[in-house]
CSV table of C-alpha atoms in Angstrom, one decimal:
chain,number,residue,atom,x,y,z
A,1,UNK,CA,-30.3,-34.0,-0.1
A,2,UNK,CA,-30.3,-30.2,0.5
A,3,UNK,CA,-27.9,-28.7,3.0
A,4,UNK,CA,-29.6,-26.7,5.8
A,5,UNK,CA,-29.4,-22.9,5.5
A,6,UNK,CA,-29.4,-22.5,9.3
A,7,UNK,CA,-27.0,-24.8,11.0
A,8,UNK,CA,-27.6,-26.1,14.5
A,9,UNK,CA,-24.6,-24.8,16.4
A,10,UNK,CA,-25.1,-25.9,20.0
A,11,UNK,CA,-24.0,-23.8,22.9
A,12,UNK,CA,-21.2,-21.2,22.5
A,13,UNK,CA,-20.0,-22.2,26.0
A,14,UNK,CA,-18.7,-25.4,24.5
A,15,UNK,CA,-16.0,-23.4,22.8
A,16,UNK,CA,-12.7,-23.5,24.6
A,17,UNK,CA,-11.8,-20.1,23.3
A,18,UNK,CA,-15.1,-18.7,24.8
A,19,UNK,CA,-14.3,-20.2,28.2
A,20,UNK,CA,-10.8,-18.7,28.1
A,21,UNK,CA,-12.2,-15.3,27.1
A,22,UNK,CA,-14.7,-15.5,30.0
A,23,UNK,CA,-11.8,-16.2,32.3
A,24,UNK,CA,-10.0,-13.2,30.9
A,25,UNK,CA,-13.0,-11.0,31.5
A,26,UNK,CA,-13.3,-12.1,35.1
A,27,UNK,CA,-9.6,-11.7,35.8
A,28,UNK,CA,-9.5,-8.3,34.1
A,29,UNK,CA,-12.6,-7.1,36.0
A,30,UNK,CA,-10.9,-8.0,39.3
A,31,UNK,CA,-7.5,-6.7,38.2
A,32,UNK,CA,-8.8,-3.3,37.0
A,33,UNK,CA,-10.9,-2.7,40.1
A,34,UNK,CA,-8.2,-3.9,42.6
A,35,UNK,CA,-5.0,-2.5,41.1
A,36,UNK,CA,-6.1,0.6,39.2
A,37,UNK,CA,-7.5,3.7,40.9
A,38,UNK,CA,-10.4,5.8,39.8
A,39,UNK,CA,-10.6,8.0,37.7
A,40,UNK,CA,-8.1,6.1,35.6
A,41,UNK,CA,-9.8,5.5,32.2
A,42,UNK,CA,-7.8,2.4,31.8
A,43,UNK,CA,-10.2,0.6,34.1
A,44,UNK,CA,-13.1,1.0,31.7
A,45,UNK,CA,-10.9,0.4,28.7
A,46,UNK,CA,-9.5,-2.9,30.0
A,47,UNK,CA,-12.9,-4.2,31.2
A,48,UNK,CA,-14.5,-3.2,27.9
A,49,UNK,CA,-11.8,-4.8,25.8
A,50,UNK,CA,-12.2,-8.0,27.8
A,51,UNK,CA,-16.0,-7.8,27.5
A,52,UNK,CA,-15.7,-7.2,23.8
A,53,UNK,CA,-13.5,-10.3,23.3
A,54,UNK,CA,-16.0,-12.5,25.1
A,55,UNK,CA,-19.2,-11.0,23.7
A,56,UNK,CA,-18.0,-11.1,20.1
A,57,UNK,CA,-17.3,-14.8,20.4
A,58,UNK,CA,-20.9,-15.2,21.5
A,59,UNK,CA,-22.2,-13.0,18.7
A,60,UNK,CA,-20.0,-14.5,16.1
A,61,UNK,CA,-20.9,-18.1,17.0
A,62,UNK,CA,-24.6,-17.1,16.8
A,63,UNK,CA,-24.1,-15.4,13.4
A,64,UNK,CA,-22.3,-18.5,12.2
A,65,UNK,CA,-25.6,-20.4,12.1
A,66,UNK,CA,-26.2,-18.6,8.8
A,67,UNK,CA,-23.0,-16.9,7.8
A,68,UNK,CA,-19.4,-18.1,8.0
A,69,UNK,CA,-18.3,-14.7,6.8
A,70,UNK,CA,-20.1,-12.9,9.7
A,71,UNK,CA,-18.7,-15.4,12.1
A,72,UNK,CA,-15.2,-14.8,10.9
A,73,UNK,CA,-15.6,-11.0,11.1
A,74,UNK,CA,-16.9,-11.1,14.7
A,75,UNK,CA,-14.2,-13.6,15.8
A,76,UNK,CA,-11.7,-11.3,14.3
A,77,UNK,CA,-13.1,-8.4,16.4
A,78,UNK,CA,-12.9,-10.6,19.5
A,79,UNK,CA,-9.2,-11.4,18.7
A,80,UNK,CA,-8.5,-7.7,18.1
A,81,UNK,CA,-10.1,-6.7,21.4
A,82,UNK,CA,-8.1,-9.2,23.3
A,83,UNK,CA,-4.9,-8.0,21.6
A,84,UNK,CA,-5.7,-4.5,22.8
A,85,UNK,CA,-6.1,-5.9,26.3
A,86,UNK,CA,-2.8,-7.8,26.1
A,87,UNK,CA,-1.1,-4.5,25.3
A,88,UNK,CA,-2.8,-2.9,28.4
A,89,UNK,CA,-1.4,-5.6,30.6
A,90,UNK,CA,2.1,-5.3,29.0
A,91,UNK,CA,2.0,-1.5,29.5
A,92,UNK,CA,1.0,-2.0,33.1
A,93,UNK,CA,4.0,-4.2,33.8
A,94,UNK,CA,6.4,-2.0,31.8
A,95,UNK,CA,5.3,1.4,33.2
A,96,UNK,CA,5.5,0.2,36.8
A,97,UNK,CA,8.9,-1.5,36.4
A,98,UNK,CA,7.4,-4.9,37.3
A,99,UNK,CA,8.9,-8.2,36.1
A,100,UNK,CA,7.5,-9.7,33.0
A,101,UNK,CA,7.8,-13.5,33.2
A,102,UNK,CA,10.3,-15.0,30.8
A,103,UNK,CA,9.1,-18.1,28.8
A,104,UNK,CA,11.8,-20.2,30.5
A,105,UNK,CA,10.9,-19.0,34.0
A,106,UNK,CA,9.3,-21.5,36.5
A,107,UNK,CA,6.4,-19.1,37.0
A,108,UNK,CA,5.7,-18.8,33.3
A,109,UNK,CA,5.9,-22.6,32.8
A,110,UNK,CA,3.6,-23.3,35.7
A,111,UNK,CA,1.0,-20.8,34.7
A,112,UNK,CA,1.1,-22.0,31.1
A,113,UNK,CA,0.6,-25.6,32.2
A,114,UNK,CA,-2.3,-24.6,34.5
A,115,UNK,CA,-3.8,-22.7,31.6
A,116,UNK,CA,-3.7,-25.9,29.5
A,117,UNK,CA,-5.4,-27.9,32.3
A,118,UNK,CA,-8.0,-25.4,33.4
A,119,UNK,CA,-10.4,-23.4,31.3
A,120,UNK,CA,-12.8,-22.3,34.0
A,121,UNK,CA,-12.9,-18.8,35.5
A,122,UNK,CA,-13.6,-20.1,39.0
A,123,UNK,CA,-10.3,-22.0,39.2
A,124,UNK,CA,-8.3,-18.9,38.2
A,125,UNK,CA,-10.3,-16.5,40.5
A,126,UNK,CA,-9.3,-18.6,43.5
A,127,UNK,CA,-5.7,-18.4,42.5
A,128,UNK,CA,-5.4,-14.7,41.7
A,129,UNK,CA,-7.6,-13.3,44.5
A,130,UNK,CA,-4.6,-13.2,46.8
A,131,UNK,CA,-1.8,-12.6,44.3
A,132,UNK,CA,0.1,-9.4,43.5
A,133,UNK,CA,-0.6,-7.2,40.5
A,134,UNK,CA,2.6,-8.4,38.9
A,135,UNK,CA,1.5,-12.1,39.2
A,136,UNK,CA,-2.1,-11.4,38.1
A,137,UNK,CA,-0.9,-9.4,35.0
A,138,UNK,CA,1.5,-12.1,34.0
A,139,UNK,CA,-1.1,-14.8,34.4
A,140,UNK,CA,-3.5,-12.8,32.3
A,141,UNK,CA,-0.9,-12.3,29.6
A,142,UNK,CA,-0.4,-16.1,29.4
A,143,UNK,CA,-4.1,-16.8,29.2
A,144,UNK,CA,-4.5,-14.1,26.6
A,145,UNK,CA,-1.8,-15.8,24.5
A,146,UNK,CA,-3.5,-19.1,24.9
A,147,UNK,CA,-6.9,-17.6,23.9
A,148,UNK,CA,-5.3,-15.9,20.9
A,149,UNK,CA,-3.9,-19.2,19.7
A,150,UNK,CA,-7.3,-20.9,20.1
A,151,UNK,CA,-9.1,-18.1,18.2
A,152,UNK,CA,-6.5,-18.3,15.5
A,153,UNK,CA,-7.0,-22.0,15.0
A,154,UNK,CA,-10.8,-21.6,15.1
A,155,UNK,CA,-10.6,-18.9,12.5
A,156,UNK,CA,-8.4,-21.0,10.3
A,157,UNK,CA,-11.0,-23.8,10.3
A,158,UNK,CA,-13.8,-21.2,9.6
A,159,UNK,CA,-11.8,-19.7,6.6
A,160,UNK,CA,-11.4,-23.2,5.1
A,161,UNK,CA,-15.1,-23.8,5.5
A,162,UNK,CA,-15.8,-20.4,4.0
A,163,UNK,CA,-13.7,-21.1,0.9
A,164,UNK,CA,-15.3,-24.6,0.5
A,165,UNK,CA,-18.8,-23.3,0.8
């Protein structure tokens, strides 16, 4: 029996890494417009990095119907864009002398657990809408790390399939 050239992939929204990236986009959009002031170019840069992360997952997943190599390349672009965004949040905290949550802090552990339990943007938007810039930036950093981990695992599976095929 011949293998199909075009695989039926299903909906990209089923991917946990996509749902996390969408959450990151929504958080970043709110963060950039609430805590940064025009004409700061960082607003556009952060929003575009978040958008690129999300959109490249969509594009990569679609491309993966015919090419594992194209899917890997686009998922890597998504990962890179989200790493750039992570650095923006870390810079924001550092340059404003805000507290970066330590991994053993109660806040870090709680946000990390919530990140494992919730992958929908709506949940996070309710939480962050009334929080300080320090809290929102730290939550975004934690979700970015979780998204990076998920993308890494997904890409490892893709690379194995690429080698096999």
